[in-house]
XYZ file of C-alpha atoms in Angstrom:
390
model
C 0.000 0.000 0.000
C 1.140 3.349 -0.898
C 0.276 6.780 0.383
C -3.806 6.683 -1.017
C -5.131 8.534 1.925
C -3.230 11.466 1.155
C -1.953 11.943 -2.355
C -3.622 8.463 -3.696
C -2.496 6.242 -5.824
C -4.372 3.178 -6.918
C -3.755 -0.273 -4.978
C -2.037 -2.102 -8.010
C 1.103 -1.502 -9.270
C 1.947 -0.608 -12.568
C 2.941 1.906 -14.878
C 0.292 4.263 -14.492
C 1.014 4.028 -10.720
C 4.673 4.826 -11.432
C 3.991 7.458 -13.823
C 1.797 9.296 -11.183
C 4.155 8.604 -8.114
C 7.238 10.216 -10.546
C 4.623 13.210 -11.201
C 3.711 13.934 -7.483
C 7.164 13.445 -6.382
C 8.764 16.255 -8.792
C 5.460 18.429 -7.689
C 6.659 18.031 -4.192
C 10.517 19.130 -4.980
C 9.144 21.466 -7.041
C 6.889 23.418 -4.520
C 10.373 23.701 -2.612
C 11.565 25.785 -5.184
C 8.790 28.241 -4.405
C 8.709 27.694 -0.719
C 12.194 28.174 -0.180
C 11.857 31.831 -1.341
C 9.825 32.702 1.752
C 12.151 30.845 4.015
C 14.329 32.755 2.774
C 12.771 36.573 2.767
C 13.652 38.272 6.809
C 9.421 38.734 6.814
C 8.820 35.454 5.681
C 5.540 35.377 3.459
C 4.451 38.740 4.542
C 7.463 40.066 2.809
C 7.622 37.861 0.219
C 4.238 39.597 -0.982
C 5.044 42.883 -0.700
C 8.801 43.035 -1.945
C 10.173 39.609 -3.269
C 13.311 41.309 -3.420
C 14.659 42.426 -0.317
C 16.974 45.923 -0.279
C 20.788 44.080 0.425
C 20.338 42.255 -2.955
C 21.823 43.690 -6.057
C 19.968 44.443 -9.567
C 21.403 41.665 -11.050
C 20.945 38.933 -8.535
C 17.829 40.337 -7.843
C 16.653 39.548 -11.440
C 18.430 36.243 -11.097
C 15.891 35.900 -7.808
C 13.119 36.903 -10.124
C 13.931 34.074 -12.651
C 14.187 31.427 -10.440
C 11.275 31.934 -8.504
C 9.485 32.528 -12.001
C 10.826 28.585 -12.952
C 8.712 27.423 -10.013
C 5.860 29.633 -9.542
C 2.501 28.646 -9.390
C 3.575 25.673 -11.928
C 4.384 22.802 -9.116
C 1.289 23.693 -6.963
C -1.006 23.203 -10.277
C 0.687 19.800 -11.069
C 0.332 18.414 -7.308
C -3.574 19.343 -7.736
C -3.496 17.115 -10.969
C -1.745 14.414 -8.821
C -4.366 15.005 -6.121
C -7.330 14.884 -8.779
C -5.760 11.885 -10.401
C -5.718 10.056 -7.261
C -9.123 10.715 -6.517
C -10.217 9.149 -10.325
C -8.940 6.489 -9.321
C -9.849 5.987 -5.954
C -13.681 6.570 -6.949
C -12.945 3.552 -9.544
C -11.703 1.072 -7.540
C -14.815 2.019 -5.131
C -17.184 1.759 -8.010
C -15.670 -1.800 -8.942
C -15.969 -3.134 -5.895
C -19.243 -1.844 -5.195
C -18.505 -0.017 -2.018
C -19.774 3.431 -1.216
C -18.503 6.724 -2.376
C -17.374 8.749 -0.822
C -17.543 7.118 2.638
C -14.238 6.733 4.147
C -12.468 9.136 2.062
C -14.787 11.956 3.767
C -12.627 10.722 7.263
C -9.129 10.424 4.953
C -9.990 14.073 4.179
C -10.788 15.093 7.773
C -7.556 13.281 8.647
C -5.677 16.105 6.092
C -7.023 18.812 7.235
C -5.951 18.160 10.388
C -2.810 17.380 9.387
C -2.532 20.399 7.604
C -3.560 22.361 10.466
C -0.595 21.159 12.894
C 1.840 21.886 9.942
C 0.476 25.432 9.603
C 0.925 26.398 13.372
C 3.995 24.435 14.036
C 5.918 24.753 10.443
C 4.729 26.511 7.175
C 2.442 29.407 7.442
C 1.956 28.708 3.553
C -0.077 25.215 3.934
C -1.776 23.947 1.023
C -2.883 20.871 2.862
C -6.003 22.013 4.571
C -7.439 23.426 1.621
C -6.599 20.676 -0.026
C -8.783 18.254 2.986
C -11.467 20.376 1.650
C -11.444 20.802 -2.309
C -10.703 17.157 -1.620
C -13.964 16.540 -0.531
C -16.131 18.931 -2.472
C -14.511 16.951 -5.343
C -15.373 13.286 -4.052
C -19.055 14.252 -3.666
C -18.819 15.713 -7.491
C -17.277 12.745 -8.917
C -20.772 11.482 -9.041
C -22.215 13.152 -11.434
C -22.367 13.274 -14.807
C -19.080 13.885 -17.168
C -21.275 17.026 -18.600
C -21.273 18.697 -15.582
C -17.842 18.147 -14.139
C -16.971 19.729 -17.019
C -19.373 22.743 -16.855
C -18.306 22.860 -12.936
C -14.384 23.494 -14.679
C -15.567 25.916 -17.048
C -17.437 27.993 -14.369
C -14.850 27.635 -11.987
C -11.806 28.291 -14.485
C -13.889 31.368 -15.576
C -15.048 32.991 -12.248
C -11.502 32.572 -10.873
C -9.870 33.951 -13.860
C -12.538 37.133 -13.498
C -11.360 36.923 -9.894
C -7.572 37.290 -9.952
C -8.080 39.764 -12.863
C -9.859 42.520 -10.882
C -7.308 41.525 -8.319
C -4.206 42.340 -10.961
C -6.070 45.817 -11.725
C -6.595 46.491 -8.331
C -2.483 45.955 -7.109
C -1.438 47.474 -10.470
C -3.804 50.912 -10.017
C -1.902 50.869 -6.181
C 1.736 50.075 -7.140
C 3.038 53.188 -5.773
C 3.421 51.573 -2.250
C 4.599 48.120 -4.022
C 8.163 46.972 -3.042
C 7.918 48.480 0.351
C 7.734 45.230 2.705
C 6.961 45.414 6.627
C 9.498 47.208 8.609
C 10.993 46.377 12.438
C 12.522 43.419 13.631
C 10.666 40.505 12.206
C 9.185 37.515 14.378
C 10.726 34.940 11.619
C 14.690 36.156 13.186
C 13.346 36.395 16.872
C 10.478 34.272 18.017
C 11.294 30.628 19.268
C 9.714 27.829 17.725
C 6.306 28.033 19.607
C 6.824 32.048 19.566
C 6.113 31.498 15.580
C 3.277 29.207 16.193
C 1.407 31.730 18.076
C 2.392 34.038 15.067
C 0.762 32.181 12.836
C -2.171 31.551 14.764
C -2.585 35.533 15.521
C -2.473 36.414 11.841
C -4.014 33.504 10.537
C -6.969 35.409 8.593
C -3.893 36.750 6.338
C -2.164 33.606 6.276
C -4.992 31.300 4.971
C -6.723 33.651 2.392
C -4.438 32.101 0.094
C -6.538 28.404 0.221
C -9.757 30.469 -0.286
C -8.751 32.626 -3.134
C -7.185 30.168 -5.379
C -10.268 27.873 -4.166
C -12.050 28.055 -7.713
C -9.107 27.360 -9.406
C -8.267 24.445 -7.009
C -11.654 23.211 -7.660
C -11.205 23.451 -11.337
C -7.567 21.584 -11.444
C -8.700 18.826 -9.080
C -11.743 17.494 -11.620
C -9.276 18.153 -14.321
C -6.780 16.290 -13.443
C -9.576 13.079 -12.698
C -10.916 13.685 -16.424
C -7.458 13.883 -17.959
C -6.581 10.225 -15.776
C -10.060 8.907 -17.354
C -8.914 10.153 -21.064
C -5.798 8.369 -20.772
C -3.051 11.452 -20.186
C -0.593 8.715 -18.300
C -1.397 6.019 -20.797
C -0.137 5.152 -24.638
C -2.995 5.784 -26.521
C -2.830 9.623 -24.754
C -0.558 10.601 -27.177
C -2.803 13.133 -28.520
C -4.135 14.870 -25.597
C -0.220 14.725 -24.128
C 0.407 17.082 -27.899
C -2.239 19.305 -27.163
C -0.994 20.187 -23.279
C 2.392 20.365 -24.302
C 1.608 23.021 -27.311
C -0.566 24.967 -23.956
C 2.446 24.438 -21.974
C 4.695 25.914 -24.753
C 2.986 29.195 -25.863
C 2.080 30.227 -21.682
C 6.126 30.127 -20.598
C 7.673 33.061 -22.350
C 4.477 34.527 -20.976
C 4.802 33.203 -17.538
C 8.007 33.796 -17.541
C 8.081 37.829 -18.731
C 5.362 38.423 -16.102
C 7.560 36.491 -13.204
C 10.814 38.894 -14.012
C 9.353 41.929 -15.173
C 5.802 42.244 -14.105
C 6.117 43.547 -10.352
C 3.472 42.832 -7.798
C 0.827 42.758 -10.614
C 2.662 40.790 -12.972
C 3.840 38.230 -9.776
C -0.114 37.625 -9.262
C -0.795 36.932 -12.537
C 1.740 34.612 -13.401
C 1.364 32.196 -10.484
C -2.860 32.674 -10.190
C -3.639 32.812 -14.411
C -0.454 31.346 -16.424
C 1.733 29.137 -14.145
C -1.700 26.230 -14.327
C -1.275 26.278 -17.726
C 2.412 25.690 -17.400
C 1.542 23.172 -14.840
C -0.619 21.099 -17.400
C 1.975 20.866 -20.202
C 4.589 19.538 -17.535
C 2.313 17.063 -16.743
C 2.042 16.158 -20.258
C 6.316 16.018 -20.594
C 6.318 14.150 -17.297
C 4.138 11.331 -19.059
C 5.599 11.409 -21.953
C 9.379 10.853 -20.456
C 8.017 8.073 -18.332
C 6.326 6.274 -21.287
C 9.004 6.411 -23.527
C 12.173 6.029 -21.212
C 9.840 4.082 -18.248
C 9.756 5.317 -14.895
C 13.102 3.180 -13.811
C 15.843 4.970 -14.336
C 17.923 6.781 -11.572
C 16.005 10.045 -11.371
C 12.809 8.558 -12.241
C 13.492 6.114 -8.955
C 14.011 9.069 -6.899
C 11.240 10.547 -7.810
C 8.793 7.873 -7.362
C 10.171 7.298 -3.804
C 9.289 10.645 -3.032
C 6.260 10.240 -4.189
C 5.533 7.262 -2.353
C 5.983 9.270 0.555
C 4.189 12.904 -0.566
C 3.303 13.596 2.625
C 6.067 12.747 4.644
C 8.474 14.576 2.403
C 6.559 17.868 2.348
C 6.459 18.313 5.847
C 10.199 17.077 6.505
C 11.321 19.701 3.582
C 9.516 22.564 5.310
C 10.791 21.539 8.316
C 14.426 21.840 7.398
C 13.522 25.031 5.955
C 12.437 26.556 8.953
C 15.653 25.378 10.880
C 17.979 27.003 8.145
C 16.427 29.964 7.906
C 14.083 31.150 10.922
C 15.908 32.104 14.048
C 14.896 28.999 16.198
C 17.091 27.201 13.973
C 20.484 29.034 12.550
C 18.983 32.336 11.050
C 19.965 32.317 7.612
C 17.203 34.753 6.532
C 18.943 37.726 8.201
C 22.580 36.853 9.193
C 22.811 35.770 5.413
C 20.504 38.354 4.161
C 23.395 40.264 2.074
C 23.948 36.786 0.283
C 20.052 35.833 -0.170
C 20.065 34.924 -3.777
C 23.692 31.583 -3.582
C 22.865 30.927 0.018
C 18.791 30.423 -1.530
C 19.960 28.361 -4.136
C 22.396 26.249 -1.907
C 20.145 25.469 0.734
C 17.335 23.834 -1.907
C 19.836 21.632 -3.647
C 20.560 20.812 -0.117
C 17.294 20.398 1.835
C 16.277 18.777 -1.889
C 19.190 15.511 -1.591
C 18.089 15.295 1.830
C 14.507 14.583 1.326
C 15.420 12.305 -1.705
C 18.117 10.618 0.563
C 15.441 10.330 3.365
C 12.973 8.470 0.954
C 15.272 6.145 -0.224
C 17.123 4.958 2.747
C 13.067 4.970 4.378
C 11.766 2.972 1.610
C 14.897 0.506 2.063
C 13.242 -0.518 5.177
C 9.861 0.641 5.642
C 6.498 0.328 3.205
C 4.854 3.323 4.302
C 6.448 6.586 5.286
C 6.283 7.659 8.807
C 3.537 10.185 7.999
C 1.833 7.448 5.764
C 1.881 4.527 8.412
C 0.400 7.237 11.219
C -2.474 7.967 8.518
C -2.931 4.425 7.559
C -3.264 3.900 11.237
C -6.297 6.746 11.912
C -7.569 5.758 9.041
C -8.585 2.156 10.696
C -10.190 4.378 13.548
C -13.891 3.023 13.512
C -13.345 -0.114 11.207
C -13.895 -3.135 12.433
C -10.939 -5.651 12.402
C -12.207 -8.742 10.310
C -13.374 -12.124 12.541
């Protein structure tokens, strides 16, 4: 058994399995390359959204900031929502063929998430995506019932009103950009508070900290029923071939796009790419992902590595935000403000490194273990209420 209860997977091996596990597990490296940005900033996400680039960085590494945090924007969130809708296709079809009802446990795997996400939001990441994931989780079980005409209709609507959304929200920052680039001032919590000090933090500000989950919560909608149609037409299989074309060509034409708006488009142009382009991005990486897998298979080194991390999704996201917090936040060493004149190498350095060590991690766990430690602890509430078999 593999991690279905929080990124799932379906109970069989096989390629498709392996495809998908190599697709979540560069989603979850991937959101590190965003993530590690705020680790990074002295105000943590509150500065990050107000001025990316802090004032000790130069023009030019401060463009070379720009780029890289334009290569991961928005495009590794999208594809883990794929992943997440993905699993849940096939989930609801193994419960259909063996007759069982839908969504009935998954309701209390959900419940499980969101309370999992809540413990890594007060005691690690202020920037959790698992609790609103527990609940466009479960929104999406109950719609997997219905008819393919109106999951797709429920995408259109969704894609549409969030895309009217986040564009009134672009005109809006854009018509106020003369205070953008000036981030909070003062000493920041991030270099001072202790561990639990940053806990009550978050839970003090947590109306700023979680309007993330509801904004984005059309499009989050909209990419988790995608993803389940694009499993049912085959995007992980052979005969996908043409669909894979089609996202790749989407893929294609939105980077120069996504990636102009990342480097040059200020606090507008930052919205915009990650809310409007970076899903589009997300989708034709999705397509290359599949397509690599399918014609080099999904068992070569890299492909390995992946696939072990994405065995253990869950696990690995909270151990890489952990080691985030103890580079960078003053509980741990500090790096966000005694390395603040060095932001953009020291940034760089300490993904590659906190990236081995969560690859390392899954491989020497997976040596050893079935189920990573976060995994086995879920497998084990999910049992809460079953009856053990006489």
């Amino acid at each position: 058994m593999t991690n279905t209860t929080v990124l799932p997977t379906p109970a069989g091996a096989g390629r498709r399995t392996a495809t998908l596990d190599v697709v979540r597990g560069v989603a979850i490296i991937g959101t590190l390359g965003t993530n590690i940005w705020i680790f990074s900033h002295p105000w943590g996400m509150l500065g990050l959204l107000s001025a990316p680039v802090t004032p000790e960085t130069s023009d030019s590494a401060g463009t070379a900031q720009l780029l890289l945090m334009a290569l991961a924007q928005g495009k590794f969130l999208a594809l883990l929502s794929l992943a997440f809708g993905m699993g849940l296709a096939i989930q609801h079809a193994s419960a259909v063929r063996r007759r069982t009802r839908w969504p009935g446990r998954y309701l209390w795997r959900a419940t499980l998430l969101l309370l999992d996400g809540a413990v890594n939001y007060v005691l690690i990441a202020e920037f959790d995506v698992l609790m609103g994931y527990a609940v466009t989780g479960a929104v999406v079980a109950w719609l997997l019932l219905t008819r393919p005409t109106t999951q797709r209709r429920v995408i259109l609507v969704c894609g549409a009103l969030h895309v009217v959304l986040i564009s009134a929200l672009v005109a809006l920052v854009a018509a106020s950009a003369d205070g953008a680039g000036q981030g909070p001032t003062g000493r920041s919590p991030y270099a001072d508070a202790s561990f639990l000090g940053l806990a009550l933090f978050r839970l003090q500000n947590a109306g700023v900290f979680r309007a993330e989950p509801v904004l984005i919560g059309l499009l989050s909608l909209a990419m988790f029923l995608l993803g389940a149609r694009l499993h049912r037409a085959g995007v992980l299989a052979t005969e996908g071939a043409p669909l894979r074309r089609r996202l790749l060509v989407l893929g294609a034409l939105a980077v120069p796009v996504d990636l102009a708006l990342g480097v040059w488009g200020s606090a507008a142009g930052l919205l915009a790419e990650r809310y409007l382009v970076a899903p589009l991005v997300g989708l034709g990486l999705l397509a290359a992902l599949a397509e690599v897998c399918l014609r080099r298979g999904a068992e070569g080194w890299a492909a390995r590595r992946a696939r072990e991390v994405g065995r253990v999704a869950l696990s690995a996201y909270l151990l890489q935000n952990l080691l985030g917090g103890s580079l960078f936040y003053g509980w741990g060493l500090g790096l966000a403000v005694t390395a603040a004149q060095w932001r953009v190498p020291v940034t760089v350095g300490a993904f590659l490194l906190i990236a081995a060590a969560v690859v390392l991690a899954a491989h020497q766990w997976l040596r050893r273990f079935e189920l990573g430690p976060v995994e086995w602890l879920w497998k084990r509430g999910e049992r809460i209420g079953v009856r053990a078999p006489r």
